[in-house]
CSV table of C-alpha atoms in Angstrom, one decimal:
chain,number,residue,atom,x,y,z
A,27,MET,CA,126.4,106.2,89.4
A,28,LYS,CA,127.6,107.2,92.8
A,29,LYS,CA,125.6,109.2,95.4
A,30,VAL,CA,125.4,112.8,94.4
A,31,VAL,CA,126.4,115.3,97.1
A,32,VAL,CA,124.8,118.7,96.8
A,33,ALA,CA,126.5,121.4,99.0
A,34,SER,CA,124.5,122.0,102.2
A,35,LEU,CA,124.6,125.7,101.4
A,36,LEU,CA,121.4,125.1,99.5
A,37,ALA,CA,119.9,125.1,103.0
A,38,VAL,CA,120.3,128.9,103.1
A,39,ALA,CA,117.6,129.3,105.8
A,40,SER,CA,119.1,130.2,109.1
A,41,MET,CA,118.0,128.6,112.4
A,42,ALA,CA,115.7,131.4,112.9
A,43,SER,CA,113.8,130.9,109.7
A,44,VAL,CA,113.7,127.1,110.2
A,45,THR,CA,112.3,127.3,113.7
A,46,GLY,CA,111.1,130.8,114.2
A,47,PRO,CA,108.6,130.0,116.9
A,48,LEU,CA,111.4,128.3,118.9
A,49,LEU,CA,113.1,131.6,119.3
A,50,ALA,CA,110.2,133.4,121.0
A,51,GLN,CA,111.3,134.4,124.4
A,52,THR,CA,109.0,133.5,127.3
A,53,GLN,CA,109.4,135.2,130.7
A,54,VAL,CA,108.0,133.9,133.9
A,55,SER,CA,105.5,136.1,135.7
A,56,LEU,CA,107.0,137.1,139.1
A,57,GLY,CA,104.3,139.3,140.4
A,58,SER,CA,104.6,142.9,141.6
A,59,ASN,CA,107.7,143.6,143.7
A,60,ALA,CA,108.6,139.9,143.6
A,61,GLN,CA,105.7,138.9,145.8
A,62,ALA,CA,103.8,135.7,145.2
A,63,THR,CA,100.6,136.3,143.1
A,64,SER,CA,98.3,134.1,141.2
A,65,GLY,CA,100.4,132.3,138.7
A,66,GLY,CA,103.5,134.1,139.9
A,67,VAL,CA,106.8,133.0,141.5
A,68,GLN,CA,108.1,134.4,144.8
A,69,MET,CA,111.8,135.4,145.2
A,70,SER,CA,113.8,137.8,147.3
A,71,PRO,CA,114.2,141.4,146.2
A,72,ALA,CA,118.0,140.8,145.6
A,73,GLU,CA,117.3,137.8,143.4
A,74,TYR,CA,114.4,139.6,141.6
A,75,LYS,CA,116.8,142.5,140.8
A,76,ALA,CA,119.5,140.1,139.5
A,77,TYR,CA,116.8,138.3,137.4
A,78,ASN,CA,115.3,141.5,136.1
A,79,ASP,CA,118.7,143.0,135.2
A,80,ALA,CA,119.5,139.8,133.2
A,81,ILE,CA,116.3,139.5,131.2
A,82,SER,CA,116.2,143.2,130.5
A,83,GLN,CA,119.4,143.1,128.4
A,84,THR,CA,118.7,144.2,124.8
A,85,THR,CA,121.2,142.0,122.8
A,86,PRO,CA,121.9,138.3,122.9
A,87,GLN,CA,125.6,139.0,123.4
A,88,THR,CA,124.9,141.0,126.7
A,89,LYS,CA,121.9,138.9,127.8
A,90,ALA,CA,123.7,135.5,127.8
A,91,PRO,CA,126.5,136.5,130.3
A,92,ALA,CA,124.0,138.3,132.5
A,93,LEU,CA,121.9,135.1,132.6
A,94,GLU,CA,125.0,133.0,133.4
A,95,GLN,CA,125.8,135.3,136.3
A,96,TYR,CA,122.3,134.9,137.6
A,97,LEU,CA,122.4,131.1,137.4
A,98,THR,CA,125.8,131.1,139.2
A,99,ALA,CA,124.4,133.3,142.0
A,100,TYR,CA,121.1,131.4,142.3
A,101,PRO,CA,121.8,127.8,141.1
A,102,GLN,CA,118.6,126.5,142.8
A,103,SER,CA,116.4,129.3,141.4
A,104,SER,CA,112.7,128.4,141.1
A,105,VAL,CA,112.8,129.8,137.6
A,106,LYS,CA,115.9,127.9,136.5
A,107,ALA,CA,114.3,126.1,133.6
A,108,SER,CA,113.0,129.4,132.2
A,109,VAL,CA,116.3,131.1,132.6
A,110,LEU,CA,118.2,128.2,131.0
A,111,GLU,CA,115.7,128.4,128.1
A,112,GLN,CA,116.3,132.1,127.6
A,113,LEU,CA,120.1,131.5,127.9
A,114,MET,CA,119.9,128.8,125.2
A,115,LEU,CA,117.9,131.1,122.9
A,116,SER,CA,120.4,134.0,123.5
A,117,TYR,CA,123.3,131.8,122.6
A,118,ALA,CA,121.5,130.5,119.5
A,119,ALA,CA,122.0,134.0,118.0
A,120,PHE,CA,125.8,133.7,118.0
A,121,ASP,CA,127.4,130.6,119.5
A,122,PRO,CA,126.3,127.1,118.5
A,123,ALA,CA,128.6,125.3,121.0
A,124,LYS,CA,127.2,127.3,123.9
A,125,THR,CA,123.7,126.8,122.6
A,126,LEU,CA,124.2,123.0,122.8
A,127,ASP,CA,125.7,123.3,126.3
A,128,ALA,CA,122.7,125.4,127.5
A,129,ALA,CA,120.3,122.9,125.9
A,130,ASP,CA,122.1,120.0,127.7
A,131,ARG,CA,121.6,121.9,131.0
A,132,LEU,CA,118.0,122.7,130.3
A,133,LEU,CA,117.1,119.1,129.5
A,134,GLN,CA,118.5,118.0,132.8
A,135,VAL,CA,115.8,120.0,134.6
A,136,ASP,CA,113.1,119.8,131.8
A,137,PRO,CA,113.6,116.6,129.8
A,138,ASN,CA,110.7,117.3,127.5
A,139,ASN,CA,111.5,120.8,126.5
A,140,LEU,CA,110.8,120.9,122.8
A,141,ARG,CA,112.9,124.0,122.1
A,142,ALA,CA,116.0,122.3,123.7
A,143,LEU,CA,115.4,119.1,121.9
A,144,THR,CA,115.1,120.9,118.6
A,145,PHE,CA,118.4,122.8,119.2
A,146,GLU,CA,120.1,119.5,120.1
A,147,VAL,CA,118.9,118.0,116.9
A,148,TYR,CA,119.7,120.9,114.7
A,149,PHE,CA,123.2,121.6,115.9
A,150,ARG,CA,124.2,117.9,116.3
A,151,LYS,CA,123.1,117.3,112.7
A,152,GLN,CA,125.2,120.3,111.7
A,153,GLN,CA,128.2,118.7,113.5
A,154,ALA,CA,127.6,115.5,111.6
A,155,GLU,CA,127.5,117.3,108.2
A,156,GLN,CA,130.8,119.0,109.0
A,157,ALA,CA,132.6,115.8,110.3
A,158,THR,CA,135.1,114.2,107.9
A,159,ASP,CA,135.7,110.9,109.8
A,160,PRO,CA,132.9,108.4,108.7
A,161,ALA,CA,132.5,106.9,112.2
A,162,ALA,CA,132.3,110.3,113.9
A,163,LYS,CA,129.9,111.5,111.2
A,164,GLN,CA,127.5,108.6,111.8
A,165,THR,CA,127.8,108.9,115.6
A,166,ALA,CA,126.8,112.6,115.4
A,167,PHE,CA,123.9,111.8,113.0
A,168,ASP,CA,122.7,109.0,115.4
A,169,SER,CA,122.9,111.4,118.3
A,170,SER,CA,120.8,114.0,116.4
A,171,ALA,CA,118.3,111.3,115.5
A,172,SER,CA,118.1,110.1,119.1
A,173,TYR,CA,117.1,113.6,120.3
A,174,ALA,CA,114.6,113.8,117.4
A,175,GLN,CA,112.9,110.6,118.4
A,176,LYS,CA,112.5,112.1,121.9
A,177,GLY,CA,111.1,115.3,120.4
A,178,LEU,CA,108.5,113.5,118.4
A,179,ALA,CA,107.3,111.7,121.5
A,180,VAL,CA,106.6,114.9,123.3
A,181,THR,CA,102.8,115.5,123.3
A,182,THR,CA,102.2,117.4,126.6
A,183,LYS,CA,102.6,121.1,126.7
A,184,PRO,CA,104.2,123.0,129.6
A,185,ALA,CA,101.9,124.4,132.1
A,186,ASP,CA,102.9,128.0,131.4
A,187,MET,CA,102.6,127.7,127.6
A,188,SER,CA,99.3,128.3,125.7
A,189,ASP,CA,97.9,125.7,123.4
A,190,ALA,CA,98.5,128.0,120.5
A,191,ASP,CA,102.1,128.6,121.3
A,192,PHE,CA,102.7,124.9,121.9
A,193,ALA,CA,101.2,124.0,118.6
A,194,LYS,CA,103.5,126.6,116.8
A,195,VAL,CA,106.6,125.1,118.5
A,196,LYS,CA,105.5,121.6,117.7
A,197,ASP,CA,104.8,122.4,114.1
A,198,ALA,CA,108.2,124.1,113.7
A,199,ALA,CA,110.1,121.3,115.4
A,200,THR,CA,108.4,118.3,113.7
A,201,PRO,CA,110.1,118.7,110.2
A,202,VAL,CA,113.5,119.2,111.9
A,203,PHE,CA,113.0,115.9,113.9
A,204,TYR,CA,111.9,113.9,110.8
A,205,GLY,CA,114.7,115.3,108.7
A,206,ALA,CA,117.4,114.4,111.3
A,207,ILE,CA,116.1,110.8,111.6
A,208,ALA,CA,116.0,110.5,107.8
A,209,GLU,CA,119.5,111.9,107.3
A,210,ALA,CA,121.0,109.5,109.9
A,211,ALA,CA,119.3,106.6,108.2
A,212,LEU,CA,120.4,107.7,104.7
A,213,ASN,CA,124.0,108.0,105.8
A,214,LYS,CA,124.1,104.3,107.0
A,215,LYS,CA,122.0,103.2,103.9
A,216,ASP,CA,118.9,102.3,105.9
A,217,ASP,CA,116.9,103.5,102.9
A,218,PRO,CA,113.4,102.4,104.0
A,219,THR,CA,113.7,104.4,107.2
A,220,ALA,CA,115.2,107.4,105.3
A,221,ILE,CA,112.3,107.3,102.7
A,222,THR,CA,109.6,107.1,105.4
A,223,ASP,CA,111.0,110.0,107.4
A,224,PHE,CA,111.9,112.3,104.5
A,225,LYS,CA,108.3,111.9,103.3
A,226,ALA,CA,107.0,112.6,106.8
A,227,GLU,CA,109.2,115.7,106.9
A,228,LEU,CA,108.0,117.0,103.6
A,229,GLY,CA,104.4,116.3,104.5
A,230,SER,CA,104.6,118.2,107.8
A,231,VAL,CA,105.1,121.6,106.2
A,232,PRO,CA,103.1,123.7,103.7
A,233,VAL,CA,103.7,122.6,100.1
A,234,ALA,CA,105.0,126.1,99.3
A,235,GLN,CA,107.9,125.6,101.7
A,236,THR,CA,109.1,122.7,99.6
A,237,GLN,CA,109.4,125.0,96.6
A,238,THR,CA,111.8,127.5,98.0
A,239,PRO,CA,115.6,127.2,98.6
A,240,GLY,CA,116.0,125.7,102.1
A,241,PRO,CA,116.1,122.5,104.0
A,242,MET,CA,112.9,121.1,102.5
A,243,LEU,CA,114.1,121.5,99.0
A,244,GLN,CA,117.4,119.9,99.8
A,245,ASP,CA,115.7,117.0,101.6
A,246,THR,CA,113.5,116.5,98.5
A,247,PHE,CA,116.7,115.7,96.7
A,248,GLU,CA,118.0,113.5,99.6
A,249,LEU,CA,114.7,111.6,99.3
A,250,ALA,CA,115.6,110.9,95.6
A,251,GLN,CA,119.0,109.7,96.7
A,252,ALA,CA,117.4,107.3,99.2
A,253,TYR,CA,115.2,105.8,96.4
A,254,TYR,CA,118.3,105.6,94.1
A,255,GLN,CA,120.4,103.7,96.6
A,256,SER,CA,117.6,101.3,97.6
A,257,THR,CA,118.0,97.6,96.8
A,258,PRO,CA,116.8,97.3,94.1
A,259,PRO,CA,116.9,101.0,93.1
A,260,ASP,CA,113.5,102.7,92.7
A,261,TYR,CA,114.3,104.7,89.5
A,262,VAL,CA,110.7,106.1,89.1
A,263,ASN,CA,110.6,107.8,92.5
A,264,CYS,CA,114.3,108.8,92.2
A,265,THR,CA,113.4,110.5,88.9
A,266,TRP,CA,110.4,112.3,90.4
A,267,TYR,CA,112.0,113.7,93.6
A,268,ALA,CA,115.3,114.6,92.0
A,269,THR,CA,113.4,116.4,89.2
A,270,ARG,CA,111.2,118.1,91.7
A,271,ALA,CA,114.2,119.4,93.6
A,272,ALA,CA,116.0,120.5,90.5
A,273,ALA,CA,112.9,122.3,89.2
A,274,PHE,CA,112.9,124.8,92.1
A,275,ALA,CA,116.6,124.9,93.0
A,276,PRO,CA,118.7,127.9,92.0
A,277,GLU,CA,122.0,127.5,90.3
A,278,PRO,CA,124.5,126.0,90.8
A,279,TYR,CA,122.4,123.4,92.7
A,280,LYS,CA,120.0,122.8,89.8
A,281,SER,CA,122.9,121.6,87.6
A,282,GLN,CA,124.1,119.4,90.5
A,283,MET,CA,120.7,117.8,90.9
A,284,LEU,CA,119.7,117.2,87.2
A,285,PRO,CA,122.2,114.5,86.5
A,286,LEU,CA,120.7,112.2,89.1
A,287,ALA,CA,117.2,112.9,87.8
A,288,LYS,CA,118.1,112.2,84.2
A,289,PHE,CA,120.2,109.2,85.1
A,290,CYS,CA,117.4,107.5,87.0
A,291,TYR,CA,114.9,108.3,84.2
A,292,LYS,CA,117.2,106.9,81.5
A,293,LYS,CA,117.9,103.8,83.6
A,294,TYR,CA,114.2,103.1,83.8
A,295,HIS,CA,113.0,104.3,80.4
A,296,GLY,CA,116.0,103.4,78.4
A,297,ALA,CA,116.4,106.8,76.7
A,298,ASP,CA,115.9,110.6,77.3
A,299,ASP,CA,112.7,111.0,75.3
A,300,GLY,CA,109.6,112.0,77.3
A,301,TYR,CA,111.5,113.5,80.2
A,302,ASP,CA,110.0,116.9,79.6
A,303,ALA,CA,106.6,115.5,80.8
A,304,VAL,CA,108.2,114.7,84.2
A,305,THR,CA,109.6,118.3,84.5
A,306,THR,CA,106.1,119.6,83.9
A,307,ALA,CA,104.3,117.2,86.3
A,308,VAL,CA,106.6,118.0,89.3
A,309,GLN,CA,105.7,121.7,89.1
A,310,THR,CA,102.3,121.2,90.6
A,311,ASN,CA,102.8,118.0,92.7
A,312,LEU,CA,105.0,117.3,95.7
A,313,ASN,CA,104.5,113.5,95.3
A,314,PRO,CA,103.8,111.5,92.2
A,315,PRO,CA,100.1,111.5,91.5
A,316,ALA,CA,98.3,108.1,91.2
A,317,ASP,CA,98.3,108.2,87.4
A,318,PHE,CA,102.0,109.1,87.1
A,319,LYS,CA,103.8,106.6,84.9
A,320,ILE,CA,107.1,106.3,83.1
A,321,LYS,CA,107.2,103.8,80.3
A,322,PRO,CA,109.8,101.2,81.1
A,323,ALA,CA,112.6,100.4,78.7
A,324,PRO,CA,111.9,97.2,76.6
A,325,SER,CA,113.1,94.1,78.3
A,326,PRO,CA,115.8,92.0,76.6
A,327,ALA,CA,113.1,89.5,75.7
A,328,ASP,CA,111.1,92.3,74.1
A,329,ILE,CA,114.1,93.3,72.1
A,330,VAL,CA,114.7,89.8,71.0
A,331,ALA,CA,111.1,89.4,69.8
A,332,GLY,CA,111.5,92.6,67.8
A,333,VAL,CA,114.6,91.3,66.1
A,334,ILE,CA,113.1,88.0,65.4
A,335,SER,CA,110.0,89.5,63.8
A,336,GLY,CA,112.0,92.1,61.9
A,337,THR,CA,114.7,89.9,60.4
A,338,PRO,CA,113.6,87.8,57.4
A,339,ASP,CA,116.8,85.7,57.4
A,340,LEU,CA,118.1,85.0,60.9
A,341,SER,CA,121.3,83.5,59.6
A,342,THR,CA,122.4,87.0,58.4
A,343,LEU,CA,122.5,88.3,62.0
A,344,ALA,CA,125.9,89.3,63.4
A,345,ILE,CA,127.4,86.9,65.9
A,346,SER,CA,127.0,89.4,68.7
A,347,ASP,CA,123.2,89.6,67.9
A,348,LYS,CA,122.9,85.8,67.8
A,349,GLU,CA,124.6,85.6,71.2
A,350,PHE,CA,122.2,88.2,72.6
A,351,ILE,CA,119.2,86.2,71.4
A,352,LEU,CA,120.6,82.9,72.7
A,353,THR,CA,121.2,84.5,76.1
A,354,ASN,CA,118.0,86.7,76.5
A,355,GLY,CA,115.4,85.3,74.1
A,356,LYS,CA,112.5,83.0,75.0
A,357,PRO,CA,113.3,79.4,74.4
A,358,GLU,CA,111.3,79.3,71.2
A,359,ASP,CA,113.1,82.5,69.9
A,360,ALA,CA,116.6,81.1,70.9
A,361,ALA,CA,115.7,77.9,69.1
A,362,LYS,CA,114.9,79.7,65.9
A,363,VAL,CA,118.4,81.3,65.9
A,364,TRP,CA,120.2,78.1,66.9
A,365,ASP,CA,118.5,76.2,64.1
A,366,THR,CA,120.3,78.5,61.6
A,367,MET,CA,123.6,77.7,63.3
A,368,LYS,CA,123.9,74.1,64.6
A,369,GLY,CA,125.9,71.7,62.5
A,370,LYS,CA,127.3,74.4,60.3
A,371,SER,CA,131.0,75.1,60.0
A,372,VAL,CA,132.3,78.5,60.4
A,373,GLN,CA,135.6,80.4,60.6
A,374,PHE,CA,136.3,83.4,62.9
A,375,PRO,CA,139.3,85.6,62.2
A,376,ASP,CA,140.9,87.8,64.9
A,377,SER,CA,139.6,85.8,67.8
A,378,THR,CA,141.3,86.5,71.1
A,379,VAL,CA,142.7,83.5,73.0
A,380,ILE,CA,141.4,83.3,76.6
A,381,ALA,CA,142.7,79.8,77.5
A,382,VAL,CA,144.2,76.8,75.8
A,383,THR,CA,144.7,73.1,76.6
A,384,ASP,CA,145.6,70.0,74.6
A,385,THR,CA,141.9,69.4,74.0
A,386,ALA,CA,140.2,72.8,73.9
A,387,LEU,CA,140.7,76.4,72.9
A,388,GLN,CA,138.6,79.1,74.6
A,389,VAL,CA,138.4,82.4,72.7
A,390,ALA,CA,136.5,85.7,72.7
A,391,VAL,CA,134.7,86.4,69.5
A,392,SER,CA,132.0,89.0,70.0
A,393,ASP,CA,133.0,92.6,70.8
A,394,ASP,CA,131.4,92.3,74.3
A,395,ALA,CA,133.5,89.1,75.0
A,396,VAL,CA,136.7,90.7,73.8
A,397,GLN,CA,136.1,93.9,75.9
A,398,SER,CA,135.4,91.8,79.0
A,399,LYS,CA,138.2,89.3,78.3
A,400,THR,CA,135.8,86.4,78.7
A,401,ALA,CA,135.4,83.4,76.4
A,402,ASP,CA,132.2,83.0,74.5
A,403,PHE,CA,133.4,80.1,72.3
A,404,THR,CA,135.0,76.8,73.2
A,405,PHE,CA,136.5,74.9,70.3
A,406,GLN,CA,137.0,71.2,71.0
A,407,LEU,CA,140.2,70.5,69.2
A,408,ALA,CA,140.4,67.8,66.6
A,409,ALA,CA,144.0,67.3,67.5
A,410,PRO,CA,146.4,69.0,70.0
A,411,LEU,CA,148.1,72.1,68.7
A,412,LYS,CA,151.7,71.8,67.8
A,413,THR,CA,152.4,75.4,68.8
A,414,PRO,CA,149.7,76.6,71.3
A,415,PRO,CA,149.0,80.3,70.9
A,416,ALA,CA,149.6,82.6,73.9
A,417,VAL,CA,146.8,84.0,76.0
A,418,GLY,CA,145.7,87.3,74.4
A,419,ALA,CA,147.0,86.4,71.0
A,420,LYS,CA,144.8,86.9,67.9
A,421,VAL,CA,144.1,83.8,65.9
A,422,THR,CA,141.7,82.5,63.2
A,423,VAL,CA,139.7,79.5,64.3
A,424,SER,CA,137.4,77.1,62.6
A,425,GLY,CA,134.9,74.5,63.8
A,426,THR,CA,131.3,73.3,63.7
A,427,TYR,CA,128.5,74.5,65.9
A,428,ALA,CA,127.7,71.8,68.4
A,429,SER,CA,125.9,73.2,71.4
A,430,PHE,CA,125.4,76.2,73.6
A,431,THR,CA,124.5,77.3,77.2
A,432,PRO,CA,122.7,80.6,77.5
A,433,SER,CA,123.8,82.4,80.7
A,434,PRO,CA,126.6,83.3,80.5
A,435,ILE,CA,126.7,82.5,76.8
A,436,GLN,CA,129.1,79.7,75.9
A,437,ILE,CA,129.0,78.2,72.4
A,438,THR,CA,130.8,74.9,71.9
A,439,MET,CA,132.4,74.0,68.6
A,440,SER,CA,133.4,70.5,67.5
A,441,ASP,CA,136.4,69.7,65.2
A,442,GLY,CA,138.1,72.9,66.2
A,443,ALA,CA,141.3,74.0,64.6
A,444,VAL,CA,143.6,77.0,64.4
A,445,VAL,CA,143.9,78.2,60.8
A,446,GLU,CA,147.5,79.1,60.0
A,447,PRO,CA,147.8,82.4,58.2
A,448,LYS,CA,148.7,82.0,54.6
A,449,LYS,CA,152.3,82.8,53.8
A,450,THR,CA,152.9,85.3,51.0
A,451,PRO,CA,155.5,83.9,48.5
A,452,ALA,CA,158.7,85.8,48.4
A,453,LYS,CA,159.2,87.9,45.3
A,454,ALA,CA,162.1,87.3,43.1
A,455,PRO,CA,164.8,90.1,43.3
A,456,VAL,CA,164.5,92.7,40.6
A,457,HIS,CA,167.7,93.5,38.8
A,458,HIS,CA,168.3,96.9,37.5
A,459,PRO,CA,170.7,97.3,34.6
A,460,ALA,CA,172.0,100.5,36.0
A,461,HIS,CA,173.4,98.6,39.0
A,462,HIS,CA,175.7,96.5,36.9
């Protein structure tokens, strides 16, 4: 089963709802009449007027150009970082490209600005999701992840920000950072990293946020995909997180998520029965509880043991069943079946020729062998064939069981021969008196 792609429209939350505290505008205290005061910044009356005129604009569309004009007029402003931040937040309302440009400029003067780092991560990840060229997509994902790593490393708040405000910004930015790192890893099949960071992302928000349409719910499904494409696949965790995502997703996304959930469940369990218990369990748990279990499908050896114990006469088994036991059974179980075969002569009609030489004929007898076009029997010929059959032809062959190798199954027959089809005698012509 290939990776399932669910439209990113499931992430219906806007940038504002994802990172609400990031959009809170902070103005620098300039003091009365632009004179230096405790905690204030001194600037000339002309600059103060330009600054005040810019920050007083009432819409993002008018505020952004006014702030640009201020920065052009006062490129060395003592409040440049604050103005660039307000410019970035204004652009965020209507122009992603200019938001990124403002974030780039802000990080040049304030490399640890959490808001700027978050916008870099958010919009570069968005660019990656929209890219169609695989190399460009991964480059954009990696760029987003790089800014996310820088953001996670920021632990010191700005001097002009309260502890409470810094905590709010950090709390809002953290899931964005983890999600970007996980997505970049998932795209290049670094599944351990993707799993670690998706789980960190989901664990960094209130549980209720993982139950509503938005980035957290979508990334719950992405976590399932990371488990699915792991080597080897982790079908239990894939089942859990895909089912959890589907349980809270609206249509049409629910129907897009359920196939992966049920596929992983069936791959592990062997059938669909019992899946309703998983659907119930994910309603109240983000992660699988310690006692969560899915009964694994019986192993081939278990199946063989069941057939052995449930079949009074093993010689009556179909040849495909015998081959399965010889391949997958414990040595003692395989020996029980082989004891019913060795030394006995048998004839197989409608065998498919795979290869032929003067001394051996390789044919496919069981349905699996015929479908895969591989030989499961080798007949050591008692004498070279006068007219060797063509590869792919159907023949009737006879021989005596001599030996076998289990994996892949290959049964060797001695005294092999091709049985010529019986010819039907021609009927004498019927004469009808009326024809004379």
